[in-house]
Coordinates of C-alpha atoms and ligand atoms in Angstrom, one line a residue:
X1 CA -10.1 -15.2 -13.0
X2 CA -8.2 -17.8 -10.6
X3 CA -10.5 -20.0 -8.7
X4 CA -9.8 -23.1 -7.1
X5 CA -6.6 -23.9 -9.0
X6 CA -8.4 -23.2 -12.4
X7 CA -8.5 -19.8 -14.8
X8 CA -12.2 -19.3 -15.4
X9 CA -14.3 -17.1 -17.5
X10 CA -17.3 -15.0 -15.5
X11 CA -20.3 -16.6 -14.9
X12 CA -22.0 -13.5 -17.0
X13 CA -19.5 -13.6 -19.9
X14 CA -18.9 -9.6 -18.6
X15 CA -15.3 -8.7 -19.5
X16 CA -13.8 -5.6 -18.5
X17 CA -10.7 -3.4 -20.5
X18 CA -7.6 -2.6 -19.3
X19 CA -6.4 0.5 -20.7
X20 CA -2.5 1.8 -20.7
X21 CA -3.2 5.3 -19.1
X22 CA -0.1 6.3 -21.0
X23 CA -1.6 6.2 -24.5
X24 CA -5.1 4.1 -23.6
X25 CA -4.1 1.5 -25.8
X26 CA -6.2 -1.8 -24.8
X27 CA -4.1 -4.3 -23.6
X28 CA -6.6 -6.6 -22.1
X29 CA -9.8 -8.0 -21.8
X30 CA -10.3 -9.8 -18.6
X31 CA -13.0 -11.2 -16.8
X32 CA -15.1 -9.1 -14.8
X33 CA -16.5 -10.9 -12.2
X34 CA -19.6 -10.6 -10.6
X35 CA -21.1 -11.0 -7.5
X36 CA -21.5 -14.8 -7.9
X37 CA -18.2 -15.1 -9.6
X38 CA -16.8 -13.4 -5.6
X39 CA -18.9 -16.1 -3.7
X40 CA -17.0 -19.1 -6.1
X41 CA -13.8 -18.2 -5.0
X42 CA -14.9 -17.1 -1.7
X43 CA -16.5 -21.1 -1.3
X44 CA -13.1 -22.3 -3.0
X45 CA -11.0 -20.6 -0.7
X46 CA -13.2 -21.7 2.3
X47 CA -13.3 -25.7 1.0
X48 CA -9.6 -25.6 1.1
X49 CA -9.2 -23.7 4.4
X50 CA -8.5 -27.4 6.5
X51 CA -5.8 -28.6 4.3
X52 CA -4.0 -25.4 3.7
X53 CA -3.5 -25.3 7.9
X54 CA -2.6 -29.2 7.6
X55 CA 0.4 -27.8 4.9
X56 CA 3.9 -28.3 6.6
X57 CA 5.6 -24.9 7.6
X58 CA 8.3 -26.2 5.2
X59 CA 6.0 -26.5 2.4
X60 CA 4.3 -23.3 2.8
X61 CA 8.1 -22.1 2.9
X62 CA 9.3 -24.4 -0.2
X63 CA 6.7 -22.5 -2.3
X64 CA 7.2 -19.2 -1.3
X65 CA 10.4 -19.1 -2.1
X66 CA 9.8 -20.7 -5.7
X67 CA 7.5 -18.0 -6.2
X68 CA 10.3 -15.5 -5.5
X69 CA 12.5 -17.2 -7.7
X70 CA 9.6 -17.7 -10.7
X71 CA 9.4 -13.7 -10.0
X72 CA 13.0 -13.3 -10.4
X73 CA 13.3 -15.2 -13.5
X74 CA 10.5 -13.2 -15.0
X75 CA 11.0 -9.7 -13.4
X76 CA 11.8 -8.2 -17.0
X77 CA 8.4 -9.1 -18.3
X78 CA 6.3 -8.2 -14.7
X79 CA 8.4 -4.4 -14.8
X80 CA 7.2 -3.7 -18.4
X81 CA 3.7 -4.9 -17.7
X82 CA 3.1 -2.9 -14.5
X83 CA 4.6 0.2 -16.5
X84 CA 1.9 -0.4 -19.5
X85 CA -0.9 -1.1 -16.9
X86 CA -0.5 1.8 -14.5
X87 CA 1.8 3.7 -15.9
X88 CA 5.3 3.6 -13.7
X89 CA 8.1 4.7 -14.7
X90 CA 10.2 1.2 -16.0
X91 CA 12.5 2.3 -13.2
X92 CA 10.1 2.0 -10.7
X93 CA 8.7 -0.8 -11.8
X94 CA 11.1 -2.6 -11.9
X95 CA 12.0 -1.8 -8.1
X96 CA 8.9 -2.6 -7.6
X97 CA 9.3 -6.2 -9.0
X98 CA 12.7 -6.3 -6.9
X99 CA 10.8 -5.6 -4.0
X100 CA 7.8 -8.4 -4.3
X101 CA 10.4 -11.1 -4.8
X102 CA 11.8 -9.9 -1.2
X103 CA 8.5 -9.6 0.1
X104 CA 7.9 -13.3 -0.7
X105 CA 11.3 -14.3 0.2
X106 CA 10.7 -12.9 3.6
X107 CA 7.9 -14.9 4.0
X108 CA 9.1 -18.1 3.0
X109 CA 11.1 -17.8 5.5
X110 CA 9.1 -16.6 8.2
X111 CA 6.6 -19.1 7.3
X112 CA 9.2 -21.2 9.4
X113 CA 9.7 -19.2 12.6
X114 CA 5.7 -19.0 13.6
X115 CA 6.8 -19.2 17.3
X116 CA 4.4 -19.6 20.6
X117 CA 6.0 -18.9 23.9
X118 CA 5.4 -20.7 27.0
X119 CA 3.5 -18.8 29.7
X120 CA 4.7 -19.1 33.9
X121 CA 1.1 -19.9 35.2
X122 CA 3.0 -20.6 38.8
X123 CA 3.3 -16.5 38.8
X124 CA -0.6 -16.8 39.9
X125 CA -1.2 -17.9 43.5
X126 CA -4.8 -18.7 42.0
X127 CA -6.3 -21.2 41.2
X128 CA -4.3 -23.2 43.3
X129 CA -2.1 -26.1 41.7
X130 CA -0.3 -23.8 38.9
X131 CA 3.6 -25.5 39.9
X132 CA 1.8 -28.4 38.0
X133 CA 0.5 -26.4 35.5
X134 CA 2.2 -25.8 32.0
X135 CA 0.7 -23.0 29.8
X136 CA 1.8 -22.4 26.0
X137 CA 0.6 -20.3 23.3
X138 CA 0.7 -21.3 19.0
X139 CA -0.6 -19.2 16.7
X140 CA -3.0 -20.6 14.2
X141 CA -4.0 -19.3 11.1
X142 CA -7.5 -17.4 10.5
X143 CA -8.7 -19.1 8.0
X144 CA -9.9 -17.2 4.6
X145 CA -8.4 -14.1 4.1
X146 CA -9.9 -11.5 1.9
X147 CA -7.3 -9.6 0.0
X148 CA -8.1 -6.3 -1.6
X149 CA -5.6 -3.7 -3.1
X150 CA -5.1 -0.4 -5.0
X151 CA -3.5 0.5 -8.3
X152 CA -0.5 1.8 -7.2
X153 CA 1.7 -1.2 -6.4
X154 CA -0.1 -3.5 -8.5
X155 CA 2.2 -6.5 -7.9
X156 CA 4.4 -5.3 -4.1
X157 CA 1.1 -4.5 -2.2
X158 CA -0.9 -7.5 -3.0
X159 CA 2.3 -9.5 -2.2
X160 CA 1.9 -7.8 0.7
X161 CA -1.3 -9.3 1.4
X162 CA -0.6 -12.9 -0.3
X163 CA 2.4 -14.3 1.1
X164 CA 1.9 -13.6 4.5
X165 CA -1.3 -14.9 4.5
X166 CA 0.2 -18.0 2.7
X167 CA 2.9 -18.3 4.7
X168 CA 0.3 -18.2 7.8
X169 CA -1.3 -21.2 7.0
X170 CA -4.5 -19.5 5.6
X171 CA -6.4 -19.0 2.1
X172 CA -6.7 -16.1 0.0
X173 CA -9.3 -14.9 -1.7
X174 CA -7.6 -11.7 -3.8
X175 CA -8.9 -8.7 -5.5
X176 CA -6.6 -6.6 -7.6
X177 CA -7.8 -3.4 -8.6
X178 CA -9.9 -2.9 -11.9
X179 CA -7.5 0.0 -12.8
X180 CA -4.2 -2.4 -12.7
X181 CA -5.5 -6.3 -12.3
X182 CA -2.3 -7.4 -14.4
X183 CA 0.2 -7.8 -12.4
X184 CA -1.9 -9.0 -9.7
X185 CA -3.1 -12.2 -12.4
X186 CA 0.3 -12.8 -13.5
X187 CA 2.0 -13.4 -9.8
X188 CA -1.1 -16.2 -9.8
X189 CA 0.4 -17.2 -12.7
X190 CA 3.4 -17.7 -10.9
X191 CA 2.2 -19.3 -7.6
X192 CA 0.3 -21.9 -9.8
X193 CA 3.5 -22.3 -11.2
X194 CA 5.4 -23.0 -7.8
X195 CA 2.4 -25.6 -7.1
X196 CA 0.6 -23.8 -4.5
X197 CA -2.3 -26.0 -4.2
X198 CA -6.0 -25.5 -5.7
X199 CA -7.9 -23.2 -3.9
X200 CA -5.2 -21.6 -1.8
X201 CA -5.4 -18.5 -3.7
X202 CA -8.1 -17.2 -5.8
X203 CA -8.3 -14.2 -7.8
X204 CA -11.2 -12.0 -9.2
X205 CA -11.1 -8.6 -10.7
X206 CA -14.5 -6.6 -10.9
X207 CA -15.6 -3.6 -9.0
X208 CA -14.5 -2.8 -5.6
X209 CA -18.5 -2.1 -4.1
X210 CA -19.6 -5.2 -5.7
X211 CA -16.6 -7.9 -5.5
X212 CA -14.7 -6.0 -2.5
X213 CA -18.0 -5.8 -0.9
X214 CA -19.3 -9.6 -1.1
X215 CA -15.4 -10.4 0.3
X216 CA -16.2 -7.8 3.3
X217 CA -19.5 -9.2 4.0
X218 CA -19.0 -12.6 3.5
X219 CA -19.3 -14.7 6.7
X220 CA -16.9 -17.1 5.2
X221 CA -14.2 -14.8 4.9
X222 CA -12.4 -14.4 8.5
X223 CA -10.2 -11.3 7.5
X224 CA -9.6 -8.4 5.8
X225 CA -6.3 -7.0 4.7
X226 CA -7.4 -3.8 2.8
X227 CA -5.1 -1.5 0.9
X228 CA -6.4 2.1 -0.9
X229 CA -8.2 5.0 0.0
X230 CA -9.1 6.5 3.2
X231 CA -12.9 6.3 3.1
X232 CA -13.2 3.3 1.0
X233 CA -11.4 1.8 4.3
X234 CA -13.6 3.0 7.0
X235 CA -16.7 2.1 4.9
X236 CA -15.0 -1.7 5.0
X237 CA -14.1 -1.4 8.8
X238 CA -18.0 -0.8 9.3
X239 CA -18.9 -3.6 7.2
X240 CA -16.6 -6.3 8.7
X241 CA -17.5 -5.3 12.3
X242 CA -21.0 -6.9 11.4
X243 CA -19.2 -10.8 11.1
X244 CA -16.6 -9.3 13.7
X245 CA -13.8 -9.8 10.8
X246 CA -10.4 -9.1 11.9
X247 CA -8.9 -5.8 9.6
X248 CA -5.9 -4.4 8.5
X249 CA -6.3 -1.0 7.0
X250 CA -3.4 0.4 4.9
X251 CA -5.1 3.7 4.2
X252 CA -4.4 7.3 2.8
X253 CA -1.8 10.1 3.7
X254 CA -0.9 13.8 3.9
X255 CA 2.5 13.2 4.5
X256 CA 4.3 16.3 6.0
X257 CA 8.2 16.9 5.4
X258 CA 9.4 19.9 7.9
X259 CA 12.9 21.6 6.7
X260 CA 14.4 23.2 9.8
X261 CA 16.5 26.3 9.5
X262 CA 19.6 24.3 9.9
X263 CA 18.7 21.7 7.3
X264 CA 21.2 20.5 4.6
X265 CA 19.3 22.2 1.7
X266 CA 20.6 20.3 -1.2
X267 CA 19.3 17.1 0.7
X268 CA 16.0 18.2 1.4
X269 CA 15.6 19.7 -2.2
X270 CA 16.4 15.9 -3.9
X271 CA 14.3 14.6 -1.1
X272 CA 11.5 16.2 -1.6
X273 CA 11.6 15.9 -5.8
X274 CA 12.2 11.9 -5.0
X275 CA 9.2 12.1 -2.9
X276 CA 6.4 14.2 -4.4
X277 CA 7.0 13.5 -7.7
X278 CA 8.1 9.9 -7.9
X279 CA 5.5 7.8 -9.8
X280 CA 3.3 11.2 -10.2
X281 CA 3.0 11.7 -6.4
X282 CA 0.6 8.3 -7.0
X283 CA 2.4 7.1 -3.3
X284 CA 0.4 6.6 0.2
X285 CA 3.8 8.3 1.3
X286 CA 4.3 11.0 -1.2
X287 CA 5.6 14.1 0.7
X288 CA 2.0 16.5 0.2
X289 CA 3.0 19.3 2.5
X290 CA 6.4 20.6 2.1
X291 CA 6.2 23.1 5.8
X292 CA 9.4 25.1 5.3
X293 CA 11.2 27.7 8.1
X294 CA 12.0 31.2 7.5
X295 CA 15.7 30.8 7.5
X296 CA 15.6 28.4 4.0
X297 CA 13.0 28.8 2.3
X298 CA 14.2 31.2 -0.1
X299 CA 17.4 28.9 -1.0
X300 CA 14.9 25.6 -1.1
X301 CA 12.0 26.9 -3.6
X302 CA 15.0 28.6 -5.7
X303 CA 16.9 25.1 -6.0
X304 CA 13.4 23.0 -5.6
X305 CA 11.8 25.0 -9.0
X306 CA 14.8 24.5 -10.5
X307 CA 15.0 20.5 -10.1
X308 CA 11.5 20.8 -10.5
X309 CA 11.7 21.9 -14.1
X310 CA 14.9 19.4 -15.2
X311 CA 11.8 16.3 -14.8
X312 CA 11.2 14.7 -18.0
X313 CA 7.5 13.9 -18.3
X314 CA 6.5 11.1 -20.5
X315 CA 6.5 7.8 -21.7
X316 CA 6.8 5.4 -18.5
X317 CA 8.4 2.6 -21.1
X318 CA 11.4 5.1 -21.7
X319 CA 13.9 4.8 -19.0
X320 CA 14.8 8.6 -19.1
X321 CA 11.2 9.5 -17.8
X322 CA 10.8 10.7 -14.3
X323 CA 7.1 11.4 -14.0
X324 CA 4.3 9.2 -16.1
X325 CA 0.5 9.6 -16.3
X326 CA -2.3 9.7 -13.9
X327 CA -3.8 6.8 -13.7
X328 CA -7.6 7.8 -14.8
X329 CA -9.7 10.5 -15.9
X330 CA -10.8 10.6 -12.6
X331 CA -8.0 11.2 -10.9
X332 CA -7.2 13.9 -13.5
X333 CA -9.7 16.1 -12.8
X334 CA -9.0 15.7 -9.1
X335 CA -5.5 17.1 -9.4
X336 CA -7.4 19.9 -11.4
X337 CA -9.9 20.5 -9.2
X338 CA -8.0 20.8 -6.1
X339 CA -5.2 23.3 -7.7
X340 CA -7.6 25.2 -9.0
X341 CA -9.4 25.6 -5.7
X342 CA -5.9 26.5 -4.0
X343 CA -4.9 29.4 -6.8
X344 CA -8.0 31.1 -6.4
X345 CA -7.6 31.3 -2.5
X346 CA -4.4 33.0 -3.2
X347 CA -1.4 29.8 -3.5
X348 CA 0.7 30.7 -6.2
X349 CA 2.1 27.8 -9.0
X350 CA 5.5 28.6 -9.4
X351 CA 5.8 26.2 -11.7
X352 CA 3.1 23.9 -13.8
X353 CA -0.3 23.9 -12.8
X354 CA -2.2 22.4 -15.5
X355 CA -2.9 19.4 -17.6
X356 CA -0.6 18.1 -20.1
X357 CA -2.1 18.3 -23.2
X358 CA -0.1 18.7 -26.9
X359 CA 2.1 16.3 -28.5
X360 CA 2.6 12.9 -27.2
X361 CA 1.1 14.0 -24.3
X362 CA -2.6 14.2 -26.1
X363 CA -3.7 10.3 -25.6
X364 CA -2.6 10.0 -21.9
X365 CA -3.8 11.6 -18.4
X366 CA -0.4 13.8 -18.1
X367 CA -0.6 16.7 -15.4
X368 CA 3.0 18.8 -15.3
X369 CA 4.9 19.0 -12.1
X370 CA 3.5 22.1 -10.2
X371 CA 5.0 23.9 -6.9
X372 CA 2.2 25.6 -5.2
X373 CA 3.9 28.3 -3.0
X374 CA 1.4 30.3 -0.5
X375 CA -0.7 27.0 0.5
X376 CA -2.4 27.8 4.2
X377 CA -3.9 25.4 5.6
X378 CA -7.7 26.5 4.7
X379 CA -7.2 25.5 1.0
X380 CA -8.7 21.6 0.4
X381 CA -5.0 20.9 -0.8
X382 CA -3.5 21.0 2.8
X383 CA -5.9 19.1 3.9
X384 CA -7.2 16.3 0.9
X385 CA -5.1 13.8 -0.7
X386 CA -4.3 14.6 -4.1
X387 CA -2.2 11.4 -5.8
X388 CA -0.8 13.9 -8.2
X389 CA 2.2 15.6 -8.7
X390 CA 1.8 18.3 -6.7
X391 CA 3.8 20.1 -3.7
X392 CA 2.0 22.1 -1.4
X393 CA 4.6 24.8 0.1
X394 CA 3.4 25.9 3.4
X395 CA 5.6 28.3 6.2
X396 CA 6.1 27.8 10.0
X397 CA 7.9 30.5 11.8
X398 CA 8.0 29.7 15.1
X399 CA 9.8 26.1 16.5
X400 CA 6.7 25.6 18.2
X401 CA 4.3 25.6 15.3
X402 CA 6.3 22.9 13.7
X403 CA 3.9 19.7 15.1
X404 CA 1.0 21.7 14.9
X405 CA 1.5 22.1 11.2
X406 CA 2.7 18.8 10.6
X407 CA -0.6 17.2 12.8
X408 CA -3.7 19.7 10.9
X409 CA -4.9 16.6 9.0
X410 CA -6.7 13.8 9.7
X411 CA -4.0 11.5 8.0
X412 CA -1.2 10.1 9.8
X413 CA 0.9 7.9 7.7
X414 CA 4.3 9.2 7.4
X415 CA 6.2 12.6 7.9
X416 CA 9.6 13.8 7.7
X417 CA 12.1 16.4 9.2
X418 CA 15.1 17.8 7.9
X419 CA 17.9 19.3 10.7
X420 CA 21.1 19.1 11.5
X421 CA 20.4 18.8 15.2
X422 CA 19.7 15.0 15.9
X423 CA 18.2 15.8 19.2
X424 CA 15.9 18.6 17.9
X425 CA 14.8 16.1 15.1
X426 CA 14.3 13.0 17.6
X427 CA 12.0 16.1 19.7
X428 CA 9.9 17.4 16.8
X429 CA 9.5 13.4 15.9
X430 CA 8.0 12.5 18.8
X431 CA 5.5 15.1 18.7
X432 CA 4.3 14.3 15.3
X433 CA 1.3 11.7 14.7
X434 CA 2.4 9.4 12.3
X435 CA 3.1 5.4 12.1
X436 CA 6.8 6.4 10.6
X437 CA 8.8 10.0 10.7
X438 CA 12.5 9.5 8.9
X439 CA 14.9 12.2 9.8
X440 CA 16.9 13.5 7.2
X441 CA 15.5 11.3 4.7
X442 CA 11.7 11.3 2.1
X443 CA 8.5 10.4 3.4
X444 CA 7.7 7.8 0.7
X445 CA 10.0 5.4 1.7
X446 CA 9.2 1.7 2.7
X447 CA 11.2 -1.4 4.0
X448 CA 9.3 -4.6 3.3
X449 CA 10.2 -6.6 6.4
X450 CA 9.9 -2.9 9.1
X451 CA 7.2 -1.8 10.6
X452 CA 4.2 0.0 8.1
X453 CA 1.6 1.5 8.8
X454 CA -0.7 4.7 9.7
X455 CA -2.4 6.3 12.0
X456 CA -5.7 8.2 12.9
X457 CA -7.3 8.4 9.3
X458 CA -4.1 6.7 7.9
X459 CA -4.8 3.1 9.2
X460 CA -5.1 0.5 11.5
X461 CA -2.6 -2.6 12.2
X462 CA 0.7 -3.0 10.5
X463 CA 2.3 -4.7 7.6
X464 CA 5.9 -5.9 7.3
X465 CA 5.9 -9.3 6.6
X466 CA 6.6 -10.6 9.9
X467 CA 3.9 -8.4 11.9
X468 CA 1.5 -9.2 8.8
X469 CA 1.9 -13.1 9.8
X470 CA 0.5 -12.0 13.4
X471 CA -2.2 -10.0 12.2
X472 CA -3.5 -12.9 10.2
X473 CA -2.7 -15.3 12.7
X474 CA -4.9 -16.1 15.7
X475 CA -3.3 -16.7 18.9
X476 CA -4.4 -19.7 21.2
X477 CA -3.5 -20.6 24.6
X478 CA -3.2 -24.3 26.0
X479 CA -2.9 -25.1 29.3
X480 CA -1.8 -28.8 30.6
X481 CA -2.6 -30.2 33.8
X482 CA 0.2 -32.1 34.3
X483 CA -1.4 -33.6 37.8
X484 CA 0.4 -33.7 41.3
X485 CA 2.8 -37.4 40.8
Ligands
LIG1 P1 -9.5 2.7 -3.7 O1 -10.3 3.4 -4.7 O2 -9.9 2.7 -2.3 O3 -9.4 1.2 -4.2 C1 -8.6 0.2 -3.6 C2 -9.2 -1.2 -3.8 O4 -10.4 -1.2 -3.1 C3 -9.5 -1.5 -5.2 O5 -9.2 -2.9 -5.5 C4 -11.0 -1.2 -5.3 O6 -11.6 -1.9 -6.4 C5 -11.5 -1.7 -4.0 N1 -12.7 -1.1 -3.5 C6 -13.3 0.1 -3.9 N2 -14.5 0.3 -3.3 C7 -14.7 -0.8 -2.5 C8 -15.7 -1.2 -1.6 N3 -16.8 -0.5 -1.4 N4 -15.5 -2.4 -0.9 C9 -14.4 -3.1 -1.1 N5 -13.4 -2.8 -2.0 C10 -13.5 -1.7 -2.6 O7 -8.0 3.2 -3.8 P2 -7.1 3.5 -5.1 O8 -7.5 4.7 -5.8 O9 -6.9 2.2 -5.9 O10 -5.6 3.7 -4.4 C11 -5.2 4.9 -4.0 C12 -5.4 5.1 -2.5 O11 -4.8 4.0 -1.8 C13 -4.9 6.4 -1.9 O12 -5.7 6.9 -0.9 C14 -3.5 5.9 -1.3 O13 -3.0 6.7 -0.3 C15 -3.9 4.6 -0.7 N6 -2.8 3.7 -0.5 C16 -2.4 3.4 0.7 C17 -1.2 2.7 1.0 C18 -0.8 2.3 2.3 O14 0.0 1.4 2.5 N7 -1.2 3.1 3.4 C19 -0.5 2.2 -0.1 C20 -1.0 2.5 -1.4 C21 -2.1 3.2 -1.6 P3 -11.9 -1.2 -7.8 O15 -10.8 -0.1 -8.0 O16 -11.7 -2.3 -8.7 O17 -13.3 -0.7 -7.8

């Protein structure tokens, strides 16, 4: 664990493994902090809350940008360990790493551009006297902010988190996720490096209802930027509202992706293999729900099974594989669970549908690609998030069915819809509830600095650096009297 500028044992001695959910080789024993172990960096990070909002914009800047260079330098060694931690492909890992060093060079430099804006009081006729009145706003930062992500994007999401909280003037107090703590305790690493000062950022791994919970409820901590599952989210909203924390929920999805009848097949059909199966379908934006028209859906499934089948399943260190391992047991035997429950309603696997099992697939939590044709939307799959690599084909025949089908979750994160016809694309877009729809393009993309985020079950607030520095900023308003001479 990182607290206050030192790497500490637990206060228990407790240690916790970290498997490879490729092979479950052990490739750590960490920490596993406790309760106590929360509170220590929780104290550390609310000691050095006054002289992190005394640091210079510039500094907060200078080091950010180290850190993005320290990443940089070491992205070869970060790539292989997120691919032995949780199992992504080295690809994808390593566009992951790419990815954190622009999330912290965009902060570095919008560490510097933290503008206020001045505020015409003399529009008021009331109280009288405003033409000598000037009004300005600054934003100031929160104070302790608690930091809790998910497995997915071990390194990118907490970055997410970090840096714009650093950049903001604020502390951190971080909490990678027991199934990938890694990456998360090498980027410390890396902003101890780049001299961030002690007690800036602290980091403890241990479970989520006992660490994740003493950050939520701790009246120290001002607020919440949460990252994971749908439910584990609303549970934290509840608890925060009790020491009126502010939160940022980054939350689960169903993601929809509609193919129009006039659709460019071919591009839809490598869309949606990018989308549903790329790191296993383990993405908040994975396409779920593939809602086809009448007029392609014979042409897509017939090309879509047959890219399907051409995914090589394996090894996440060999750069030919496509699709890795689940990351858990637990996760597993959701996948199972789920398909199971859709096949015996009557959806029909056209392709996979089980565990991986023989071979070098016997250590690891392997599931094969599966197309599930014949979903409706009273299966549990059309409705529950799966993180597995799963699509879900479902069929819309008339135009104004499309939203309806896209919108029969409670999940709003992203959607996408494939047409030839701009303006029928920008119509159907509008109608759907999502925070993001991309036209012509897969669900399960992301651009660090753009607007993120979900909505109705999905999320609340946004990240992108830039909007994640106002989230974790607090805005205050000063008025002058500048008298009547
Ligand atoms: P998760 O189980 O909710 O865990 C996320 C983090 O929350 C982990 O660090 C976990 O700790 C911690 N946690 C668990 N229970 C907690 C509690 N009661 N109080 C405080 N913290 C708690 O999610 P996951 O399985 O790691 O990630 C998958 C989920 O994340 C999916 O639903 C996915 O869609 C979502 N996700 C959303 C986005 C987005 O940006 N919208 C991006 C990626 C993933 P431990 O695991 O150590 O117990």
């Amino acid at each position: 664990m990182y607290i206050d500028g030192r790497w500490v044992d637990s206060g228990d001695s407790a240690t916790l493994e970290v498997l490879n959910p490729a092979n479950q080789e052990v490739l750590a024993l960490i920490p596993k902090a406790s309760r106590e172990d929360a509170r220590r960096a929780i104290d550390a990070a609310f000691e050095a809350r006054e002289r992190a909002s005394k640091l210079a914009a510039h500094e907060r800047s200078r080091i950010l940008l180290k850190v993005a260079s320290l990443l940089e330098q070491n992205s070869r060694e970060m790539a292989v360990l997120i691919a032995r931690n949780v199992g992504k492909p080295l690809v994808d890992a390593e566009a992951e790493t790419a990815r954190a060093v622009l999330t912290l060079t965009f902060a570095g430099e919008e560490a510097k551009r933290i503008y206020g804006q001045t505020i015409p009081l003399d529009a008021h006729p009331i109280p009288a006297g405003n033409e000598n009145r000037l009004g300005f706003t600054i934003r100031e930062p929160v104070g302790v902010v608690g930091a809790i992500s998910p497995f997915n994007f071990p390194l990118n999401l907490l970055m997410h988190k970090v840096a714009p909280a650093i950049a903001a003037g604020n502390t951190v107090v971080a909490k990678p996720p027991s199934d990938g703590p890694l990456p998360g305790l090498m980027a410390a690493k890396l902003f101890e490096e780049a001299g961030l000062p002690n007690g800036f950022l602290n980091v403890v791994v241990g479970p989520g209802e006992v660490v994740g919970d003493e950050i939520v409820t701790s009246d120290k901590v001002n607020a919440i930027s949460f990252t994971g599952d749908s439910e584990t989210g609303r549970q934290i909203s509840e608890k925060a509202a009790r020491t009126n924390k502010k939160v940022i929920l980054e939350l689960g999805g169903h993601n929809p992706m509609i193919v129009l009848d006039d659709a460019d097949v071919g591009a839809a059909v490598s869309s949606a293999v990018a989308s549903t199966f790329g790191y296993s379908g383990q993405v908040c934006t994975a396409t779920r729900r593939i809602i086809l028209s009448e007029g392609v859906r014979g042409k897509f499934l017939a090309h879509f099974e047959e890219s399907v089948n051409k995914l090589r399943v394996g090894n996440p260190l060999e750069r030919t594989t496509n699709v890795g391992p689940i990351i858990n047991r637990r996760g597993l035997e959701k996948i199972e669970r789920l398909v199971e429950d859709a096949t015996a309603r009557g959806a029909v696997a056209k392709t996979g549908g089980a565990r991986l099992v023989s071979g070098e697939y016997s250590r690891g939590n392997f599931y094969a690609p599966t197309v599930l044709d014949k979903v409706d939307k009273g299966m549990e799959i059309a409705s529950k998030e799966i993180f597995g690599p799963v699509a879900a084909i479902m069929k819309v025949t008339r135009e104004e069915d499309f939203a309806d089908a896209a919108n029969s979750t409670v999940y709003g994160l992203q959607a996408s819809i494939f047409t030839s016809n701009l303006a029928r694309g920008i119509k159907l877009a509008k109608k759907v509830k999502a925070g993001a729809v991309l036209i012509n393009d897969r669900t399960n993309l992301r651009w660090d600095n753009a607007p993120f985020g979900g909505v109705k079950m999905s999320g609340m607030g946004r990240e992108g650096v830039s909007l994640a520095v106002t989230e974790l900023t607090d805005l205050k308003f000063i008025v002058v009297n500048l008298g009547e001479s």
